[in-house]
Structures are given as structure tokens and as C-alpha cells.
Amino acid sequence: MVTKQFTGLPEDSDLRRADSLAREIFSDVANKWALLIIETVADRTLRFSELRDEIDGISHKMLTQNLRMLERNGLVERRVYPVVPPKVEYTLSESGRALRATVDAMCEWTHLYIRHIDDARRRFDE
Amino acid sequence: MVTKQFTGLPEDSDLRRADSLAREIFSDVANKWALLIIETVADRTLRFSELRDEIDGISHKMLTQNLRMLERNGLVERRVYPVVPPKVEYTLSESGRALRATVDAMCEWTHLYIRHIDDARRRFDE
DNA sequence: CTGAATCCTCCGCGATACTG
DNA sequence: CAGTATCGCGGAGGATTCAG
């Protein structure tokens, strides 16, 4: 994941491109709202409003913005029903489910160390 | 990880506290710079300037800010040598190393799906 | 070299209103 | 109900300076 040195040699150009792409993807994905959305959808099929109701504190705008980004990267699938009022459902794609596994691990980590971290904070804050 | 409903019942207060604490920790940790720092330190011992040189694009301020936050949460250990000019080394703590394992998984995920994601993007962008 | 503090800019993000 | 667009503000974060 660590960015390779820029050598200036032409034969590295594709490597550098792949690397900056990786960084780009990482930046997209390594943010609070994106990960919370993925963790919330999980293996379910949720509508926009259901997502907003479940993800505590997310704004309308942040939700659409992040859903759009996740859809663009192919992590969530968006199914639109041509009815009125509109109905749109979101699910995780295969890559999204794979990512979810790692997010699950992060959540487990949080619960495993929450006490430990709380203590560290208190010590630090004196 | 999903936030529990607010019921208003007093006996839930400690659960709600633990939950908001988990969200707080998650918000601290689920951000690009924090994860990149953890991934960069890895199992090494690095000085401030070495970190800044290795993490492409991070500013002086962002690095200190995130290091301070990671130290507060007990994820990195900071060792100060009383010499002049100052020398400060950073390493991952046990909890930091545990978190790193999950970040590694995220990086592996990136490399595994990078092609897939790149295709999805092109399709989305038409 | 590390890190805190100040200033200043820009844009992330919320609020709101409007379409279909 | 879902989504886009606009506006406006507060704060994130860069550049710079100072201190130890």
C-alpha cells in the first residue's frame, strides 16, 4: 500500500499508475461514512430512507454522496424500481461483501480494545 | 458497530455510553491518514521526519495531529530522547499492531479488486 | 528535529428548496 | 421517496513562524 518512489523511468509508469489508483481507492474507502454504510447494509437490501434512519447522524447529502461513490467503485449495487413514489434499493456487490469482511474485523477490534483504549485516553488526558 | 436505538431508559445509559465510545473510536480510526500512518509504521520504529517522508502527501500538521490522536488512544508509543536536536521515535503498541492486521486486510482487498474497481469506474463514468 | 501556535483560505457538509 | 442544486458557514487543514 505504501507508495513507491517516483523514479522518473518510463517503464515504471504503469506501476505508478496502479499505485496512485490504489491510493485513490484507499482514500475513497478509508472514511467513516463509507465504512459505516457498508457495515450497515451488510447482507441486507435496504432503501435509501432505511439507510438514513439506521446510520445515526448521517445527513441526506453525505448519504447520497457516499452511495454514489460506492456505486461508482462497484461496491454497492443500486436497483431502481420505476414506480411512484420512487423506490431504490441498495445491496453489497461481491467486492463490497469482501470489503465488509475487513470492516467487520475492524469493528471486532474496536470491541476487543475499547476498554484498553478508554484507559489509554484517560491516562493521556491526565 | 451499529448504534443501538435510544430508548430513554436509565438502565441503558452505560450501554449507550459504550456505544458512543465505540463510534468515537471508529471515527478516530476510520480515516485515511490514521490508517496510512499505522500501515507505514508497521513493525518498525520510525522518527517523525521519516514518517513524513514515507507518507506521500501528508502535511506536517496532519502528521502531528494524527500521531497525537493515535498516541492518545494508545495505538502508537512515543519515545522521546532528551538530546539536541530532539529525537522522537514512534512504534505501534499491541492494540496498534492488532489494528494493523485489519488494515493489512483492507490493503490486500484493494490489490485483489483494483482491476475490478477500475472497470466499474470506467463503466460508471461512461 | 519535533512540535505548538497563528493565520488564512477553501471546501466539506448541513440546511433548504425544487424536480420527477 | 429519491435525488440534484444552491447557498452559506464553520472548521479542516496548509503555510508559516516560533520555541526548545
mmCIF file of C-alpha atoms (C1' of nucleotides) in Angstrom:
data_model
loop_
_atom_site.group_PDB
_atom_site.id
_atom_site.type_symbol
_atom_site.label_atom_id
_atom_site.label_comp_id
_atom_site.label_asym_id
_atom_site.label_seq_id
_atom_site.Cartn_x
_atom_site.Cartn_y
_atom_site.Cartn_z
ATOM 1 C CA MET A 1 0.000 0.000 0.000
ATOM 2 C CA VAL A 2 2.919 2.294 0.586
ATOM 3 C CA THR A 3 3.542 4.467 -2.440
ATOM 4 C CA LYS A 4 6.592 3.554 -4.445
ATOM 5 C CA GLN A 5 9.291 6.078 -5.096
ATOM 6 C CA PHE A 6 8.954 8.187 -8.186
ATOM 7 C CA THR A 7 11.966 7.245 -10.280
ATOM 8 C CA GLY A 8 11.146 9.054 -13.457
ATOM 9 C CA LEU A 9 11.879 5.977 -15.538
ATOM 10 C CA PRO A 10 9.267 5.386 -18.250
ATOM 11 C CA GLU A 11 8.985 1.660 -17.610
ATOM 12 C CA ASP A 12 7.609 2.426 -14.170
ATOM 13 C CA SER A 13 4.697 4.420 -15.479
ATOM 14 C CA ASP A 14 2.173 1.619 -15.290
ATOM 15 C CA LEU A 15 3.336 0.687 -11.814
ATOM 16 C CA ARG A 16 2.985 4.267 -10.685
ATOM 17 C CA ARG A 17 -0.483 4.438 -12.220
ATOM 18 C CA ALA A 18 -1.598 1.279 -10.436
ATOM 19 C CA ASP A 19 -0.143 2.661 -7.251
ATOM 20 C CA SER A 20 -1.859 6.022 -7.424
ATOM 21 C CA LEU A 21 -5.052 4.189 -8.294
ATOM 22 C CA ALA A 22 -4.653 2.082 -5.172
ATOM 23 C CA ARG A 23 -4.172 5.208 -3.111
ATOM 24 C CA GLU A 24 -7.238 6.734 -4.685
ATOM 25 C CA ILE A 25 -9.360 3.703 -3.879
ATOM 26 C CA PHE A 26 -7.944 3.607 -0.380
ATOM 27 C CA SER A 27 -8.846 7.258 0.141
ATOM 28 C CA ASP A 28 -12.377 6.618 -1.080
ATOM 29 C CA VAL A 29 -12.887 3.648 1.143
ATOM 30 C CA ALA A 30 -10.978 4.633 4.280
ATOM 31 C CA ASN A 31 -13.526 7.108 5.533
ATOM 32 C CA LYS A 32 -16.030 6.898 8.290
ATOM 33 C CA TRP A 33 -19.262 7.206 6.324
ATOM 34 C CA ALA A 34 -18.326 4.780 3.573
ATOM 35 C CA LEU A 35 -17.361 2.096 6.064
ATOM 36 C CA LEU A 36 -20.461 2.699 8.171
ATOM 37 C CA ILE A 37 -22.661 2.368 5.113
ATOM 38 C CA ILE A 38 -21.034 -0.905 4.121
ATOM 39 C CA GLU A 39 -21.325 -2.218 7.649
ATOM 40 C CA THR A 40 -24.973 -1.204 7.806
ATOM 41 C CA VAL A 41 -26.069 -2.656 4.506
ATOM 42 C CA ALA A 42 -24.250 -5.872 5.359
ATOM 43 C CA ASP A 43 -26.081 -8.755 3.729
ATOM 44 C CA ARG A 44 -29.389 -6.966 3.525
ATOM 45 C CA THR A 45 -31.261 -4.990 0.899
ATOM 46 C CA LEU A 46 -32.030 -1.510 2.106
ATOM 47 C CA ARG A 47 -33.794 1.529 0.750
ATOM 48 C CA PHE A 48 -32.304 4.988 0.882
ATOM 49 C CA SER A 49 -34.520 6.112 3.755
ATOM 50 C CA GLU A 50 -33.888 2.938 5.706
ATOM 51 C CA LEU A 51 -30.176 3.557 5.460
ATOM 52 C CA ARG A 52 -30.555 7.127 6.611
ATOM 53 C CA ASP A 53 -32.656 6.013 9.556
ATOM 54 C CA GLU A 54 -30.170 3.350 10.602
ATOM 55 C CA ILE A 55 -26.983 5.319 10.227
ATOM 56 C CA ASP A 56 -27.107 7.632 13.164
ATOM 57 C CA GLY A 57 -26.016 11.163 12.393
ATOM 58 C CA ILE A 58 -25.559 10.958 8.635
ATOM 59 C CA SER A 59 -27.052 13.740 6.568
ATOM 60 C CA HIS A 60 -29.078 13.299 3.412
ATOM 61 C CA LYS A 61 -26.268 14.778 1.391
ATOM 62 C CA MET A 62 -23.470 12.664 2.851
ATOM 63 C CA LEU A 63 -25.513 9.520 2.310
ATOM 64 C CA THR A 64 -26.207 10.185 -1.375
ATOM 65 C CA GLN A 65 -22.669 11.337 -1.937
ATOM 66 C CA ASN A 66 -21.128 8.231 -0.411
ATOM 67 C CA LEU A 67 -23.646 5.878 -2.001
ATOM 68 C CA ARG A 68 -22.814 7.390 -5.374
ATOM 69 C CA MET A 69 -19.122 6.917 -4.731
ATOM 70 C CA LEU A 70 -19.572 3.331 -3.572
ATOM 71 C CA GLU A 71 -21.722 2.610 -6.607
ATOM 72 C CA ARG A 72 -19.112 4.121 -8.900
ATOM 73 C CA ASN A 73 -16.473 1.824 -7.436
ATOM 74 C CA GLY A 74 -18.807 -1.110 -7.852
ATOM 75 C CA LEU A 75 -19.069 -1.854 -4.130
ATOM 76 C CA VAL A 76 -22.815 -1.399 -3.875
ATOM 77 C CA GLU A 77 -25.490 -2.252 -6.372
ATOM 78 C CA ARG A 78 -28.344 0.120 -6.936
ATOM 79 C CA ARG A 79 -31.687 -1.125 -8.136
ATOM 80 C CA VAL A 80 -34.287 1.426 -9.193
ATOM 81 C CA TYR A 81 -37.962 0.478 -9.370
ATOM 82 C CA PRO A 82 -39.886 2.576 -11.883
ATOM 83 C CA VAL A 83 -42.781 3.249 -9.539
ATOM 84 C CA VAL A 84 -44.223 6.317 -7.943
ATOM 85 C CA PRO A 85 -43.176 7.239 -5.387
ATOM 86 C CA PRO A 86 -39.692 6.085 -6.384
ATOM 87 C CA LYS A 87 -38.162 3.077 -4.730
ATOM 88 C CA VAL A 88 -34.433 2.427 -4.774
ATOM 89 C CA GLU A 89 -32.704 -0.484 -3.113
ATOM 90 C CA TYR A 90 -29.074 -0.940 -2.252
ATOM 91 C CA THR A 91 -27.103 -4.136 -1.714
ATOM 92 C CA LEU A 92 -23.445 -5.004 -1.466
ATOM 93 C CA SER A 93 -21.753 -6.408 -4.547
ATOM 94 C CA GLU A 94 -19.224 -9.204 -4.323
ATOM 95 C CA SER A 95 -16.332 -6.794 -3.850
ATOM 96 C CA GLY A 96 -18.410 -4.903 -1.331
ATOM 97 C CA ARG A 97 -19.014 -8.046 0.667
ATOM 98 C CA ALA A 98 -15.310 -8.816 0.573
ATOM 99 C CA LEU A 99 -14.553 -5.364 1.905
ATOM 100 C CA ARG A 100 -17.211 -5.781 4.547
ATOM 101 C CA ALA A 101 -15.292 -8.722 5.963
ATOM 102 C CA THR A 102 -12.358 -6.448 6.691
ATOM 103 C CA VAL A 103 -14.625 -3.796 8.185
ATOM 104 C CA ASP A 104 -16.124 -6.450 10.416
ATOM 105 C CA ALA A 105 -12.614 -7.186 11.617
ATOM 106 C CA MET A 106 -12.129 -3.526 12.427
ATOM 107 C CA CYS A 107 -15.351 -3.480 14.405
ATOM 108 C CA GLU A 108 -14.320 -6.570 16.308
ATOM 109 C CA TRP A 109 -11.020 -4.895 17.012
ATOM 110 C CA THR A 110 -12.882 -1.899 18.434
ATOM 111 C CA HIS A 111 -14.887 -4.019 20.829
ATOM 112 C CA LEU A 112 -11.849 -6.028 21.805
ATOM 113 C CA TYR A 113 -9.812 -2.977 22.769
ATOM 114 C CA ILE A 114 -12.490 -0.498 23.779
ATOM 115 C CA ARG A 115 -11.702 -0.743 27.478
ATOM 116 C CA HIS A 116 -7.979 -0.637 26.803
ATOM 117 C CA ILE A 117 -8.386 2.456 24.630
ATOM 118 C CA ASP A 118 -10.647 4.166 27.122
ATOM 119 C CA ASP A 119 -7.983 3.707 29.793
ATOM 120 C CA ALA A 120 -5.252 4.995 27.490
ATOM 121 C CA ARG A 121 -7.331 8.088 26.797
ATOM 122 C CA ARG A 122 -7.880 8.820 30.463
ATOM 123 C CA ARG A 123 -4.183 8.419 31.152
ATOM 124 C CA PHE A 124 -3.287 10.702 28.259
ATOM 125 C CA ASP A 125 -5.791 13.373 29.253
ATOM 126 C CA GLU A 126 -4.454 13.279 32.832
ATOM 127 C CA MET B 1 -20.960 -1.493 15.480
ATOM 128 C CA VAL B 2 -24.388 -0.250 14.536
ATOM 129 C CA THR B 3 -25.640 2.228 17.092
ATOM 130 C CA LYS B 4 -28.380 0.941 19.332
ATOM 131 C CA GLN B 5 -31.692 2.726 19.495
ATOM 132 C CA PHE B 6 -32.034 5.425 22.077
ATOM 133 C CA THR B 7 -34.745 4.189 24.409
ATOM 134 C CA GLY B 8 -34.553 6.799 27.102
ATOM 135 C CA LEU B 9 -34.476 4.164 29.814
ATOM 136 C CA PRO B 10 -31.900 4.863 32.517
ATOM 137 C CA GLU B 11 -30.620 1.299 32.682
ATOM 138 C CA ASP B 12 -29.340 1.644 29.129
ATOM 139 C CA SER B 13 -27.081 4.546 29.976
ATOM 140 C CA ASP B 14 -23.894 2.511 30.268
ATOM 141 C CA LEU B 15 -24.667 0.651 27.074
ATOM 142 C CA ARG B 16 -25.254 3.904 25.272
ATOM 143 C CA ARG B 17 -22.014 5.266 26.643
ATOM 144 C CA ALA B 18 -20.043 2.233 25.480
ATOM 145 C CA ASP B 19 -21.737 2.521 22.127
ATOM 146 C CA SER B 20 -20.998 6.184 21.623
ATOM 147 C CA LEU B 21 -17.462 5.468 22.723
ATOM 148 C CA ALA B 22 -17.181 2.778 20.056
ATOM 149 C CA ARG B 23 -18.456 5.222 17.467
ATOM 150 C CA GLU B 24 -15.948 7.788 18.644
ATOM 151 C CA ILE B 25 -13.073 5.339 18.360
ATOM 152 C CA PHE B 26 -14.319 4.204 14.981
ATOM 153 C CA SER B 27 -14.427 7.801 13.765
ATOM 154 C CA ASP B 28 -10.895 8.387 15.006
ATOM 155 C CA VAL B 29 -9.546 5.293 13.350
ATOM 156 C CA ALA B 30 -11.570 5.121 10.142
ATOM 157 C CA ASN B 31 -9.771 7.926 8.398
ATOM 158 C CA LYS B 32 -7.233 7.894 5.662
ATOM 159 C CA TRP B 33 -4.255 9.432 7.447
ATOM 160 C CA ALA B 34 -4.570 7.407 10.624
ATOM 161 C CA LEU B 35 -4.701 4.155 8.698
ATOM 162 C CA LEU B 36 -1.832 5.163 6.431
ATOM 163 C CA ILE B 37 0.310 6.027 9.435
ATOM 164 C CA ILE B 38 -0.401 2.677 11.058
ATOM 165 C CA GLU B 39 0.324 0.872 7.833
ATOM 166 C CA THR B 40 3.569 2.793 7.387
ATOM 167 C CA VAL B 41 4.935 2.323 10.874
ATOM 168 C CA ALA B 42 4.089 -1.363 10.668
ATOM 169 C CA ASP B 43 6.603 -3.288 12.748
ATOM 170 C CA ARG B 44 9.286 -0.660 12.511
ATOM 171 C CA THR B 45 10.479 2.192 14.681
ATOM 172 C CA LEU B 46 10.293 5.479 12.835
ATOM 173 C CA ARG B 47 11.121 9.066 13.556
ATOM 174 C CA PHE B 48 8.729 11.920 12.837
ATOM 175 C CA SER B 49 10.616 13.051 9.747
ATOM 176 C CA GLU B 50 10.931 9.511 8.415
ATOM 177 C CA LEU B 51 7.172 9.144 8.660
ATOM 178 C CA ARG B 52 6.598 12.399 6.866
ATOM 179 C CA ASP B 53 8.982 11.378 4.104
ATOM 180 C CA GLU B 54 7.351 7.996 3.649
ATOM 181 C CA ILE B 55 3.726 9.064 3.744
ATOM 182 C CA ASP B 56 3.287 10.756 0.451
ATOM 183 C CA GLY B 57 1.246 13.929 0.583
ATOM 184 C CA ILE B 58 0.789 14.297 4.327
ATOM 185 C CA SER B 59 1.402 17.712 5.811
ATOM 186 C CA HIS B 60 3.421 18.457 8.920
ATOM 187 C CA LYS B 61 0.256 19.412 10.734
ATOM 188 C CA MET B 62 -1.796 16.384 9.755
ATOM 189 C CA LEU B 63 1.018 14.081 10.799
ATOM 190 C CA THR B 64 1.411 15.579 14.279
ATOM 191 C CA GLN B 65 -2.320 15.785 14.721
ATOM 192 C CA ASN B 66 -2.911 12.160 13.826
ATOM 193 C CA LEU B 67 0.118 10.918 15.748
ATOM 194 C CA ARG B 68 -1.164 12.749 18.812
ATOM 195 C CA MET B 69 -4.581 11.171 18.366
ATOM 196 C CA LEU B 70 -3.139 7.689 17.879
ATOM 197 C CA GLU B 71 -0.943 8.154 20.922
ATOM 198 C CA ARG B 72 -3.925 9.302 22.977
ATOM 199 C CA ASN B 73 -5.794 6.159 22.025
ATOM 200 C CA GLY B 74 -2.760 4.097 22.913
ATOM 201 C CA LEU B 75 -2.226 2.782 19.380
ATOM 202 C CA VAL B 76 1.268 4.169 18.954
ATOM 203 C CA GLU B 77 4.024 4.558 21.500
ATOM 204 C CA ARG B 78 6.105 7.683 21.514
ATOM 205 C CA ARG B 79 9.651 7.612 22.813
ATOM 206 C CA VAL B 80 11.423 10.924 23.305
ATOM 207 C CA TYR B 81 15.205 11.087 23.508
ATOM 208 C CA PRO B 82 16.416 14.065 25.534
ATOM 209 C CA VAL B 83 19.035 15.085 23.016
ATOM 210 C CA VAL B 84 19.568 18.096 20.863
ATOM 211 C CA PRO B 85 18.334 18.232 18.229
ATOM 212 C CA PRO B 86 15.312 16.333 19.540
ATOM 213 C CA LYS B 87 14.756 12.755 18.503
ATOM 214 C CA VAL B 88 11.358 11.105 18.788
ATOM 215 C CA GLU B 89 10.552 7.578 17.739
ATOM 216 C CA TYR B 90 7.196 6.018 17.080
ATOM 217 C CA THR B 91 6.194 2.364 17.216
ATOM 218 C CA LEU B 92 2.907 0.501 17.238
ATOM 219 C CA SER B 93 1.589 -0.714 20.572
ATOM 220 C CA GLU B 94 -0.076 -4.087 20.939
ATOM 221 C CA SER B 95 -3.509 -2.688 20.109
ATOM 222 C CA GLY B 96 -1.963 -0.802 17.217
ATOM 223 C CA ARG B 97 -0.472 -3.993 15.834
ATOM 224 C CA ALA B 98 -3.836 -5.693 16.169
ATOM 225 C CA LEU B 99 -5.477 -2.892 14.237
ATOM 226 C CA ARG B 100 -2.731 -3.065 11.652
ATOM 227 C CA ALA B 101 -3.741 -6.626 10.875
ATOM 228 C CA THR B 102 -7.163 -5.417 9.804
ATOM 229 C CA VAL B 103 -5.670 -2.569 7.782
ATOM 230 C CA ASP B 104 -3.435 -5.081 6.051
ATOM 231 C CA ALA B 105 -6.576 -6.965 5.105
ATOM 232 C CA MET B 106 -8.018 -3.793 3.633
ATOM 233 C CA CYS B 107 -4.869 -3.252 1.582
ATOM 234 C CA GLU B 108 -4.967 -6.821 0.334
ATOM 235 C CA TRP B 109 -8.583 -6.260 -0.584
ATOM 236 C CA THR B 110 -7.572 -3.206 -2.596
ATOM 237 C CA HIS B 111 -4.997 -5.108 -4.599
ATOM 238 C CA LEU B 112 -7.351 -8.013 -5.104
ATOM 239 C CA TYR B 113 -10.107 -5.861 -6.561
ATOM 240 C CA ILE B 114 -8.179 -2.983 -8.080
ATOM 241 C CA ARG B 115 -8.795 -4.137 -11.647
ATOM 242 C CA HIS B 116 -12.425 -4.892 -10.908
ATOM 243 C CA ILE B 117 -12.921 -1.464 -9.367
ATOM 244 C CA ASP B 118 -11.144 0.296 -12.184
ATOM 245 C CA ASP B 119 -13.512 -1.353 -14.653
ATOM 246 C CA ALA B 120 -16.549 -0.444 -12.572
ATOM 247 C CA ARG B 121 -15.420 3.167 -12.519
ATOM 248 C CA ARG B 122 -14.977 3.334 -16.261
ATOM 249 C CA ARG B 123 -18.420 1.837 -16.767
ATOM 250 C CA PHE B 124 -19.970 4.282 -14.317
ATOM 251 C CA ASP B 125 -18.266 7.294 -15.862
ATOM 252 C CA GLU B 126 -19.482 6.179 -19.331
ATOM 253 C "C1'" DC C 1 14.411 17.870 14.566
ATOM 254 C "C1'" DT C 2 9.970 17.972 16.726
ATOM 255 C "C1'" DG C 3 6.023 20.260 17.831
ATOM 256 C "C1'" DA C 4 2.869 24.147 19.133
ATOM 257 C "C1'" DA C 5 0.595 28.149 17.708
ATOM 258 C "C1'" DT C 6 -1.199 31.591 14.478
ATOM 259 C "C1'" DC C 7 -3.301 32.995 10.444
ATOM 260 C "C1'" DC C 8 -5.973 32.357 6.491
ATOM 261 C "C1'" DT C 9 -8.121 30.010 2.833
ATOM 262 C "C1'" DC C 10 -11.068 26.800 0.881
ATOM 263 C "C1'" DC C 11 -14.393 23.314 0.729
ATOM 264 C "C1'" DG C 12 -16.846 19.789 3.384
ATOM 265 C "C1'" DC C 13 -21.045 19.499 4.902
ATOM 266 C "C1'" DG C 14 -25.612 20.832 6.626
ATOM 267 C "C1'" DA C 15 -29.943 23.222 5.547
ATOM 268 C "C1'" DT C 16 -33.165 24.222 2.329
ATOM 269 C "C1'" DA C 17 -35.732 24.179 -1.701
ATOM 270 C "C1'" DC C 18 -37.039 22.137 -6.002
ATOM 271 C "C1'" DT C 19 -37.855 18.156 -9.584
ATOM 272 C "C1'" DG C 20 -39.854 13.718 -11.065
ATOM 273 C "C1'" DC D 1 -39.401 8.757 -1.740
ATOM 274 C "C1'" DA D 2 -35.092 9.591 -4.034
ATOM 275 C "C1'" DG D 3 -32.054 12.716 -5.909
ATOM 276 C "C1'" DT D 4 -29.962 17.227 -7.508
ATOM 277 C "C1'" DA D 5 -28.820 22.032 -6.853
ATOM 278 C "C1'" DT D 6 -27.797 26.168 -4.381
ATOM 279 C "C1'" DC D 7 -26.171 28.814 -0.680
ATOM 280 C "C1'" DG D 8 -23.635 29.778 3.396
ATOM 281 C "C1'" DC D 9 -20.964 28.854 7.301
ATOM 282 C "C1'" DG D 10 -17.619 26.554 10.418
ATOM 283 C "C1'" DG D 11 -13.953 24.046 10.664
ATOM 284 C "C1'" DA D 12 -10.367 21.197 8.423
ATOM 285 C "C1'" DG D 13 -6.116 21.661 7.012
ATOM 286 C "C1'" DG D 14 -1.998 24.128 4.529
ATOM 287 C "C1'" DA D 15 1.733 27.575 5.081
ATOM 288 C "C1'" DT D 16 4.443 29.852 8.088
ATOM 289 C "C1'" DT D 17 6.606 31.153 12.281
ATOM 290 C "C1'" DC D 18 8.487 30.470 16.783
ATOM 291 C "C1'" DA D 19 10.315 27.724 20.611
ATOM 292 C "C1'" DG D 20 13.027 24.187 22.886
#
